[in-house]
mmCIF file of C-alpha atoms in Angstrom:
data_model
loop_
_atom_site.group_PDB
_atom_site.id
_atom_site.type_symbol
_atom_site.label_atom_id
_atom_site.label_comp_id
_atom_site.label_asym_id
_atom_site.label_seq_id
_atom_site.Cartn_x
_atom_site.Cartn_y
_atom_site.Cartn_z
ATOM 1 C CA UNK Y 159 181.466 122.149 88.622
ATOM 2 C CA UNK Y 160 183.787 123.808 86.144
ATOM 3 C CA UNK Y 161 187.398 122.691 86.186
ATOM 4 C CA UNK Y 162 190.674 123.914 84.753
ATOM 5 C CA UNK Y 163 190.096 127.561 85.667
ATOM 6 C CA UNK Y 164 191.498 129.886 88.304
ATOM 7 C CA UNK Y 165 189.041 130.638 91.100
ATOM 8 C CA UNK Y 166 189.329 132.937 94.100
ATOM 9 C CA UNK Y 167 187.679 133.114 97.511
ATOM 10 C CA UNK Y 168 184.926 135.761 97.576
ATOM 11 C CA UNK Y 169 186.012 136.728 101.094
ATOM 12 C CA UNK Y 170 189.793 137.172 100.902
ATOM 13 C CA UNK Y 171 190.444 136.661 97.139
ATOM 14 C CA UNK Y 172 192.956 133.886 97.838
ATOM 15 C CA UNK Y 173 193.282 131.234 95.131
ATOM 16 C CA UNK Y 174 191.025 128.203 95.615
ATOM 17 C CA UNK Y 175 190.299 125.076 93.604
ATOM 18 C CA UNK Y 176 186.948 123.919 92.211
ATOM 19 C CA UNK Y 177 186.816 120.942 94.586
ATOM 20 C CA UNK Y 178 187.515 123.047 97.714
ATOM 21 C CA UNK Y 179 184.640 123.413 100.168
ATOM 22 C CA UNK Y 180 186.363 126.031 102.367
ATOM 23 C CA UNK Y 181 189.030 128.639 101.765
ATOM 24 C CA UNK Y 182 192.271 127.479 103.381
ATOM 25 C CA UNK Y 183 193.301 131.100 103.931
ATOM 26 C CA UNK Y 184 190.233 132.547 105.718
ATOM 27 C CA UNK Y 185 187.942 129.567 106.286
ATOM 28 C CA UNK Y 186 184.976 130.916 104.295
ATOM 29 C CA UNK Y 187 182.612 128.312 102.860
ATOM 30 C CA UNK Y 188 182.832 128.093 99.089
ATOM 31 C CA UNK Y 189 180.507 126.883 96.378
ATOM 32 C CA UNK Y 190 178.103 129.791 95.880
ATOM 33 C CA UNK Y 191 175.288 131.485 97.773
ATOM 34 C CA UNK Y 192 172.266 130.172 99.675
ATOM 35 C CA UNK Y 193 169.011 131.525 101.048
ATOM 36 C CA UNK Y 194 166.251 129.987 103.199
ATOM 37 C CA UNK Y 195 162.904 131.725 103.817
ATOM 38 C CA UNK Y 196 160.944 132.569 105.884
ATOM 39 C CA UNK Y 197 163.422 133.044 108.702
ATOM 40 C CA UNK Y 198 160.659 133.591 111.306
ATOM 41 C CA UNK Y 199 162.557 136.472 112.860
ATOM 42 C CA UNK Y 200 160.568 139.397 114.287
ATOM 43 C CA UNK Y 201 159.670 142.173 111.924
ATOM 44 C CA UNK Y 202 160.961 145.760 111.989
ATOM 45 C CA UNK Y 203 160.276 147.839 115.111
ATOM 46 C CA UNK Y 204 157.019 149.406 113.935
ATOM 47 C CA UNK Y 205 154.180 150.313 116.303
ATOM 48 C CA UNK Y 206 152.890 147.454 118.447
ATOM 49 C CA UNK Y 207 149.595 146.125 117.080
ATOM 50 C CA UNK Y 208 148.148 145.860 120.592
ATOM 51 C CA UNK Y 209 149.075 149.158 122.256
ATOM 52 C CA UNK Y 210 150.872 151.259 119.651
ATOM 53 C CA UNK Y 211 154.116 151.275 121.589
ATOM 54 C CA UNK Y 212 157.469 151.572 119.837
ATOM 55 C CA UNK Y 213 159.810 150.054 122.428
ATOM 56 C CA UNK Y 214 160.687 146.350 122.493
ATOM 57 C CA UNK Y 215 163.012 144.331 124.678
ATOM 58 C CA UNK Y 216 165.882 142.226 123.352
ATOM 59 C CA UNK Y 217 163.561 139.233 122.824
ATOM 60 C CA UNK Y 218 161.100 141.245 120.713
ATOM 61 C CA UNK Y 219 158.371 141.771 123.326
ATOM 62 C CA UNK Y 220 156.594 145.132 123.613
ATOM 63 C CA UNK Y 221 157.764 147.050 126.693
ATOM 64 C CA UNK Y 222 154.280 148.492 127.148
ATOM 65 C CA UNK Y 223 151.988 145.445 126.906
ATOM 66 C CA UNK Y 224 154.249 142.431 126.459
ATOM 67 C CA UNK Y 225 152.990 141.369 123.013
ATOM 68 C CA UNK Y 226 155.531 139.675 120.766
ATOM 69 C CA UNK Y 227 156.499 141.661 117.703
ATOM 70 C CA UNK Y 228 155.056 140.002 114.619
ATOM 71 C CA UNK Y 229 157.007 138.546 111.721
ATOM 72 C CA UNK Y 230 156.682 140.157 108.294
ATOM 73 C CA UNK Y 231 153.936 138.799 106.046
ATOM 74 C CA UNK Y 232 156.364 138.428 103.151
ATOM 75 C CA UNK Y 233 159.985 137.404 102.616
ATOM 76 C CA UNK Y 234 161.788 137.588 99.280
ATOM 77 C CA UNK Y 235 165.268 137.292 97.824
ATOM 78 C CA UNK Y 236 166.877 137.731 94.409
ATOM 79 C CA UNK Y 237 170.054 135.772 93.766
ATOM 80 C CA UNK Y 238 170.072 136.680 90.082
ATOM 81 C CA UNK Y 239 169.926 133.089 88.869
ATOM 82 C CA UNK Y 240 166.827 132.522 91.028
ATOM 83 C CA UNK Y 241 164.231 134.803 92.639
ATOM 84 C CA UNK Y 242 162.019 133.609 95.511
ATOM 85 C CA UNK Y 243 159.007 135.013 97.361
ATOM 86 C CA UNK Y 244 156.969 133.501 100.182
ATOM 87 C CA UNK Y 245 153.871 135.233 101.592
ATOM 88 C CA UNK Y 246 151.570 134.432 104.517
ATOM 89 C CA UNK Y 247 148.476 135.072 102.413
ATOM 90 C CA UNK Y 248 145.282 136.555 103.779
ATOM 91 C CA UNK Y 249 143.514 133.744 105.605
ATOM 92 C CA UNK Y 250 146.347 132.004 107.476
ATOM 93 C CA UNK Y 251 147.665 133.261 110.792
ATOM 94 C CA UNK Y 252 151.218 132.194 109.938
ATOM 95 C CA UNK Y 253 153.289 131.117 106.956
ATOM 96 C CA UNK Y 254 153.650 127.334 106.863
ATOM 97 C CA UNK Y 255 155.435 127.358 103.481
ATOM 98 C CA UNK Y 256 159.212 127.456 103.095
ATOM 99 C CA UNK Y 257 161.645 127.946 100.243
ATOM 100 C CA UNK Y 258 165.402 127.498 100.031
ATOM 101 C CA UNK Y 259 167.791 128.003 97.130
ATOM 102 C CA UNK Y 260 171.482 127.764 96.361
ATOM 103 C CA UNK Y 261 173.493 129.102 93.441
ATOM 104 C CA UNK Y 262 176.685 127.163 92.705
ATOM 105 C CA UNK Y 263 179.200 129.417 91.007
ATOM 106 C CA UNK Y 264 181.537 128.277 88.249
ATOM 107 C CA UNK Y 265 184.164 130.107 86.223
ATOM 108 C CA UNK Y 266 184.250 133.862 86.746
ATOM 109 C CA UNK Y 267 181.474 133.711 89.316
ATOM 110 C CA UNK Y 268 178.937 132.788 86.634
ATOM 111 C CA UNK Y 269 176.212 130.408 87.903
ATOM 112 C CA UNK Y 270 177.057 126.779 87.192
ATOM 113 C CA UNK Y 271 173.925 125.302 88.783
ATOM 114 C CA UNK Y 272 170.883 126.327 90.801
ATOM 115 C CA UNK Y 273 169.127 124.203 93.426
ATOM 116 C CA UNK Y 274 165.661 125.118 94.724
ATOM 117 C CA UNK Y 275 163.225 123.490 97.154
ATOM 118 C CA UNK Y 276 159.671 124.629 97.933
ATOM 119 C CA UNK Y 277 157.888 122.903 100.817
ATOM 120 C CA UNK Y 278 154.308 123.427 102.014
ATOM 121 C CA UNK Y 279 153.490 122.486 105.594
ATOM 122 C CA UNK Y 280 150.436 120.228 106.018
ATOM 123 C CA UNK Y 281 148.154 122.399 108.160
ATOM 124 C CA UNK Y 282 146.391 119.429 109.764
ATOM 125 C CA UNK Y 283 149.695 118.267 111.267
ATOM 126 C CA UNK Y 284 151.399 119.681 114.345
ATOM 127 C CA UNK Y 285 154.209 122.215 113.718
ATOM 128 C CA UNK Y 286 153.881 122.175 109.915
ATOM 129 C CA UNK Y 287 156.120 125.228 109.583
ATOM 130 C CA UNK Y 288 158.947 123.270 111.237
ATOM 131 C CA UNK Y 289 158.504 120.444 108.739
ATOM 132 C CA UNK Y 290 158.552 122.734 105.696
ATOM 133 C CA UNK Y 291 161.515 124.776 106.912
ATOM 134 C CA UNK Y 292 163.497 121.637 107.724
ATOM 135 C CA UNK Y 293 162.679 120.007 104.376
ATOM 136 C CA UNK Y 294 163.607 123.064 102.325
ATOM 137 C CA UNK Y 295 166.951 123.716 103.997
ATOM 138 C CA UNK Y 296 167.962 120.069 104.301
ATOM 139 C CA UNK Y 297 166.968 119.279 100.731
ATOM 140 C CA UNK Y 298 168.951 122.149 99.243
ATOM 141 C CA UNK Y 299 172.033 121.463 101.356
ATOM 142 C CA UNK Y 300 172.082 117.727 100.572
ATOM 143 C CA UNK Y 301 171.479 118.281 96.862
ATOM 144 C CA UNK Y 302 174.143 120.989 96.731
ATOM 145 C CA UNK Y 303 176.669 118.705 98.456
ATOM 146 C CA UNK Y 304 175.894 115.896 96.012
ATOM 147 C CA UNK Y 305 176.471 118.198 93.038
ATOM 148 C CA UNK Y 306 179.766 119.398 94.515
ATOM 149 C CA UNK Y 307 180.742 115.733 94.898
ATOM 150 C CA UNK Y 308 180.192 115.277 91.164
ATOM 151 C CA UNK Y 309 176.902 113.361 91.169
ATOM 152 C CA UNK Y 310 174.548 113.733 88.178
ATOM 153 C CA UNK Y 311 171.554 116.004 88.654
ATOM 154 C CA UNK Y 312 169.015 113.172 88.998
ATOM 155 C CA UNK Y 313 171.062 111.469 91.727
ATOM 156 C CA UNK Y 314 171.632 114.788 93.477
ATOM 157 C CA UNK Y 315 167.897 115.528 93.400
ATOM 158 C CA UNK Y 316 167.160 112.145 94.975
ATOM 159 C CA UNK Y 317 169.870 112.706 97.588
ATOM 160 C CA UNK Y 318 168.196 115.971 98.541
ATOM 161 C CA UNK Y 319 164.737 114.393 98.691
ATOM 162 C CA UNK Y 320 165.921 111.423 100.780
ATOM 163 C CA UNK Y 321 167.746 113.698 103.230
ATOM 164 C CA UNK Y 322 164.728 115.989 103.547
ATOM 165 C CA UNK Y 323 162.372 113.062 104.147
ATOM 166 C CA UNK Y 324 164.584 111.685 106.919
ATOM 167 C CA UNK Y 325 165.081 115.107 108.499
ATOM 168 C CA UNK Y 326 161.328 115.678 108.676
ATOM 169 C CA UNK Y 327 160.800 112.221 110.180
ATOM 170 C CA UNK Y 328 163.419 113.039 112.806
ATOM 171 C CA UNK Y 329 161.423 116.067 113.997
ATOM 172 C CA UNK Y 330 158.871 113.775 115.673
ATOM 173 C CA UNK Y 331 159.458 113.707 119.426
ATOM 174 C CA UNK Y 332 156.625 111.378 120.476
ATOM 175 C CA UNK Y 333 154.008 109.074 119.014
ATOM 176 C CA UNK Y 334 151.395 111.132 117.226
ATOM 177 C CA UNK Y 335 153.732 114.111 116.758
ATOM 178 C CA UNK Y 336 154.319 114.117 113.017
ATOM 179 C CA UNK Y 337 155.000 117.520 111.443
ATOM 180 C CA UNK Y 338 154.427 117.028 107.708
ATOM 181 C CA UNK Y 339 154.914 118.832 104.422
ATOM 182 C CA UNK Y 340 154.980 118.544 100.651
ATOM 183 C CA UNK Y 341 158.211 118.872 98.679
ATOM 184 C CA UNK Y 342 159.234 119.960 95.191
ATOM 185 C CA UNK Y 343 162.823 120.556 94.115
ATOM 186 C CA UNK Y 344 164.738 121.445 90.993
ATOM 187 C CA UNK Y 345 168.334 121.287 89.806
ATOM 188 C CA UNK Y 346 169.067 123.604 86.884
ATOM 189 C CA UNK Y 347 172.387 123.207 85.053
ATOM 190 C CA UNK Y 348 173.535 124.959 81.900
ATOM 191 C CA UNK Y 349 176.126 123.849 79.360
ATOM 192 C CA UNK Y 350 177.063 124.710 75.790
ATOM 193 C CA UNK Y 351 174.089 122.706 74.486
ATOM 194 C CA UNK Y 352 171.393 124.361 76.591
ATOM 195 C CA UNK Y 353 169.890 123.874 80.033
ATOM 196 C CA UNK Y 354 168.951 120.704 81.878
ATOM 197 C CA UNK Y 355 166.117 120.964 84.403
ATOM 198 C CA UNK Y 356 165.665 118.062 86.842
ATOM 199 C CA UNK Y 357 162.701 118.085 89.228
ATOM 200 C CA UNK Y 358 161.584 115.847 92.092
ATOM 201 C CA UNK Y 359 158.381 116.018 94.114
ATOM 202 C CA UNK Y 360 156.276 114.469 96.850
ATOM 203 C CA UNK Y 361 152.821 115.944 97.424
ATOM 204 C CA UNK Y 362 151.147 118.703 95.447
ATOM 205 C CA UNK Y 363 153.653 121.551 95.248
ATOM 206 C CA UNK Y 364 154.510 121.958 91.572
ATOM 207 C CA UNK Y 365 157.180 122.739 88.994
ATOM 208 C CA UNK Y 366 156.442 124.272 85.571
ATOM 209 C CA UNK Y 367 158.508 125.042 82.482
ATOM 210 C CA UNK Y 368 157.191 128.279 80.989
ATOM 211 C CA UNK Y 369 157.923 130.280 77.865
ATOM 212 C CA UNK Y 370 155.973 132.847 75.882
ATOM 213 C CA UNK Y 371 156.376 134.396 72.447
ATOM 214 C CA UNK Y 372 159.150 131.933 71.643
ATOM 215 C CA UNK Y 373 159.272 130.066 68.315
ATOM 216 C CA UNK Y 374 158.134 126.463 68.388
ATOM 217 C CA UNK Y 375 161.206 124.266 68.087
ATOM 218 C CA UNK Y 376 162.198 120.862 69.451
ATOM 219 C CA UNK Y 377 165.027 122.377 71.484
ATOM 220 C CA UNK Y 378 162.602 124.572 73.456
ATOM 221 C CA UNK Y 379 159.600 122.546 74.678
ATOM 222 C CA UNK Y 380 156.218 124.276 75.115
ATOM 223 C CA UNK Y 381 155.004 125.533 78.477
ATOM 224 C CA UNK Y 382 154.059 122.578 80.650
ATOM 225 C CA UNK Y 383 153.745 121.209 84.155
ATOM 226 C CA UNK Y 384 156.768 119.078 85.026
ATOM 227 C CA UNK Y 385 155.482 117.366 88.170
ATOM 228 C CA UNK Y 386 152.586 114.999 88.901
ATOM 229 C CA UNK Y 387 150.622 115.683 92.094
ATOM 230 C CA UNK Y 388 150.456 113.032 94.799
ATOM 231 C CA UNK Y 389 146.822 113.882 95.535
ATOM 232 C CA UNK Y 390 143.331 112.427 95.478
ATOM 233 C CA UNK Y 391 142.455 114.568 92.448
ATOM 234 C CA UNK Y 392 145.429 113.268 90.475
ATOM 235 C CA UNK Y 393 144.559 109.694 91.449
ATOM 236 C CA UNK Y 394 141.057 110.184 90.038
ATOM 237 C CA UNK Y 395 142.505 111.537 86.797
ATOM 238 C CA UNK Y 396 145.057 108.715 86.535
ATOM 239 C CA UNK Y 397 142.317 106.124 87.083
ATOM 240 C CA UNK Y 398 140.212 107.664 84.320
ATOM 241 C CA UNK Y 399 137.379 108.320 86.768
ATOM 242 C CA UNK Y 400 137.264 112.080 86.122
ATOM 243 C CA UNK Y 401 138.876 114.722 83.982
ATOM 244 C CA UNK Y 402 141.123 117.239 85.753
ATOM 245 C CA UNK Y 403 138.459 119.952 86.006
ATOM 246 C CA UNK Y 404 135.938 117.615 87.641
ATOM 247 C CA UNK Y 405 138.571 116.039 89.904
ATOM 248 C CA UNK Y 406 139.674 119.425 91.234
ATOM 249 C CA UNK Y 407 136.060 120.165 92.207
ATOM 250 C CA UNK Y 408 135.843 116.994 94.276
ATOM 251 C CA UNK Y 409 135.802 117.899 98.022
ATOM 252 C CA UNK Y 410 138.738 115.514 98.559
ATOM 253 C CA UNK Y 411 140.796 116.997 95.693
ATOM 254 C CA UNK Y 412 143.660 118.282 97.859
ATOM 255 C CA UNK Y 413 143.900 115.200 100.067
ATOM 256 C CA UNK Y 414 147.499 114.022 99.837
ATOM 257 C CA UNK Y 415 148.395 110.409 99.143
ATOM 258 C CA UNK Y 416 152.136 111.052 99.663
ATOM 259 C CA UNK Y 417 153.923 113.520 101.932
ATOM 260 C CA UNK Y 418 157.023 113.921 104.101
ATOM 261 C CA UNK Y 419 156.453 113.126 107.768
ATOM 262 C CA UNK Y 420 156.855 110.531 110.511
ATOM 263 C CA UNK Y 421 153.289 109.313 109.866
ATOM 264 C CA UNK Y 422 154.232 108.283 106.310
ATOM 265 C CA UNK Y 423 156.599 105.678 104.849
ATOM 266 C CA UNK Y 424 160.370 106.051 105.151
ATOM 267 C CA UNK Y 425 160.529 106.374 101.353
ATOM 268 C CA UNK Y 426 157.394 108.377 100.538
ATOM 269 C CA UNK Y 427 158.218 109.129 96.919
ATOM 270 C CA UNK Y 428 156.871 107.385 93.813
ATOM 271 C CA UNK Y 429 159.097 105.547 91.347
ATOM 272 C CA UNK Y 430 158.554 108.366 88.830
ATOM 273 C CA UNK Y 431 159.085 111.327 91.163
ATOM 274 C CA UNK Y 432 162.201 112.540 89.283
ATOM 275 C CA UNK Y 433 161.860 113.972 85.777
ATOM 276 C CA UNK Y 434 164.234 115.836 83.450
ATOM 277 C CA UNK Y 435 163.654 118.359 80.675
ATOM 278 C CA UNK Y 436 166.244 119.894 78.356
ATOM 279 C CA UNK Y 437 165.740 123.262 76.721
ATOM 280 C CA UNK Y 438 167.659 126.042 75.022
ATOM 281 C CA UNK Y 439 165.199 128.661 76.271
ATOM 282 C CA UNK Y 440 164.226 131.386 76.542
ATOM 283 C CA UNK Y 441 161.847 130.771 79.402
ATOM 284 C CA UNK Y 442 161.623 130.344 83.148
ATOM 285 C CA UNK Y 443 161.325 127.465 85.573
ATOM 286 C CA UNK Y 444 158.591 128.012 88.173
ATOM 287 C CA UNK Y 445 158.333 126.179 91.481
ATOM 288 C CA UNK Y 446 155.310 126.999 93.630
ATOM 289 C CA UNK Y 447 153.029 125.854 96.424
ATOM 290 C CA UNK Y 448 149.318 125.335 95.850
ATOM 291 C CA UNK Y 449 148.701 128.807 97.231
ATOM 292 C CA UNK Y 450 149.487 130.000 93.704
ATOM 293 C CA UNK Y 451 148.311 127.210 91.414
ATOM 294 C CA UNK Y 452 144.951 126.968 93.198
ATOM 295 C CA UNK Y 453 144.179 130.225 91.391
ATOM 296 C CA UNK Y 454 146.290 129.859 88.257
ATOM 297 C CA UNK Y 455 147.261 126.356 87.202
ATOM 298 C CA UNK Y 456 147.348 126.560 83.405
ATOM 299 C CA UNK Y 457 150.928 126.634 82.112
ATOM 300 C CA UNK Y 458 150.178 129.018 79.237
ATOM 301 C CA UNK Y 459 148.457 131.499 81.532
ATOM 302 C CA UNK Y 460 151.288 131.277 84.060
ATOM 303 C CA UNK Y 461 153.813 131.918 81.290
ATOM 304 C CA UNK Y 462 152.136 135.185 80.352
ATOM 305 C CA UNK Y 463 152.944 136.563 83.806
ATOM 306 C CA UNK Y 464 156.178 134.736 84.597
ATOM 307 C CA UNK Y 465 157.996 135.682 81.377
ATOM 308 C CA UNK Y 466 156.784 139.257 80.976
ATOM 309 C CA UNK Y 467 159.240 140.901 83.397
ATOM 310 C CA UNK Y 468 162.422 140.161 85.347
ATOM 311 C CA UNK Y 469 162.085 137.073 87.580
ATOM 312 C CA UNK Y 470 162.065 139.010 90.862
ATOM 313 C CA UNK Y 471 159.290 141.280 89.580
ATOM 314 C CA UNK Y 472 157.333 138.408 88.029
ATOM 315 C CA UNK Y 473 157.543 136.374 91.256
ATOM 316 C CA UNK Y 474 156.001 139.242 93.212
ATOM 317 C CA UNK Y 475 153.318 139.726 90.562
ATOM 318 C CA UNK Y 476 152.328 136.061 90.766
ATOM 319 C CA UNK Y 477 152.027 136.364 94.552
ATOM 320 C CA UNK Y 478 149.951 139.530 94.207
ATOM 321 C CA UNK Y 479 147.675 137.737 91.738
ATOM 322 C CA UNK Y 480 147.021 134.976 94.279
ATOM 323 C CA UNK Y 481 146.325 137.571 96.966
ATOM 324 C CA UNK Y 482 143.838 139.384 94.728
ATOM 325 C CA UNK Y 483 142.103 136.067 94.085
ATOM 326 C CA UNK Y 484 141.580 135.523 97.803
ATOM 327 C CA UNK Y 485 144.917 134.509 99.314
ATOM 328 C CA UNK Y 486 143.290 131.589 101.098
ATOM 329 C CA UNK Y 487 146.609 129.789 101.559
ATOM 330 C CA UNK Y 488 150.282 130.599 101.999
ATOM 331 C CA UNK Y 489 151.888 131.470 98.658
ATOM 332 C CA UNK Y 490 155.431 130.591 97.605
ATOM 333 C CA UNK Y 491 157.025 131.220 94.212
ATOM 334 C CA UNK Y 492 160.536 130.567 92.873
ATOM 335 C CA UNK Y 493 161.573 131.569 89.337
ATOM 336 C CA UNK Y 494 164.764 130.605 87.486
ATOM 337 C CA UNK Y 495 165.473 132.376 84.170
ATOM 338 C CA UNK Y 496 166.761 130.319 81.232
ATOM 339 C CA UNK Y 497 169.315 131.197 80.013
ATOM 340 C CA UNK Y 498 170.973 132.701 83.072
ATOM 341 C CA UNK Y 499 170.860 136.384 83.912
ATOM 342 C CA UNK Y 500 174.273 137.874 83.138
ATOM 343 C CA UNK Y 501 175.059 139.156 86.628
ATOM 344 C CA UNK Y 502 173.742 137.672 89.867
ATOM 345 C CA UNK Y 503 171.654 139.994 92.033
ATOM 346 C CA UNK Y 504 171.892 140.575 95.745
ATOM 347 C CA UNK Y 505 169.785 139.189 98.572
ATOM 348 C CA UNK Y 506 167.073 141.694 99.453
#
């Protein structure tokens, strides 16, 4: 975090210090803004799908037929330094993905760091949406705390991953009950020399660095995938048994070899699960579940969409693309612009 500057509480405007976690005057938590989606709350009071009624009780049940009001198909938020969207898709009855993000503010309220986690519930496990929601929120909170404590980005990313893995293991309430999910996270920090992007992953949710129409220069690497899948397809590629195209057509392609859950090891990550890239931009960092990259996995093609408009608009366009292609899975997208947007947006 930035030091040597005057900061004020966003709630009461009292003076605070960079190391403060709470305002001593009003008690408000400091350190930026956070979001976690989906929140699984009932949707707006539109007509009941079963009987057309418009009245619901306090618990969200239709007064006419008793059906529970459904949750929205899509949740999104724009924090300026990061935009996120998660959508149920077309084929799934519920959204088993989750995304959480935090913006840590520095001098003058300008973003000092961004933390993002995307988690995809393993549908073959019980309560996968609980696993993904727990992993996303726990991972962001633990990583954010580590950054506020002064840890380097790579250590903070591992702190978030370790906390998320343990939290998902703790969900299990009996033998055989093992809610599971994938996990990909990123810590994005800017300084006078550029931007450092640190990613960590378990499973097959991905992170990409994307830029388009930017001059080729060592300080701004080309569009590329930053993570390596923990999947059967990737294992085939790594072993030299198949190229990526052939491996992805194997019926076992999406079988995971690592995941978060009580039915996996306590430390499910690989030794190379954390990677760092430095860039001066311009470009965007993309985190996504396989509901997007199943349909569009090439970094150059992703960059054409992700960099063409503002991050919040581009995130929605990527989701819409996946829906037009079939929407056979839940779809989650998070985009971080590099360099930062001048003024943070508001949660939608």
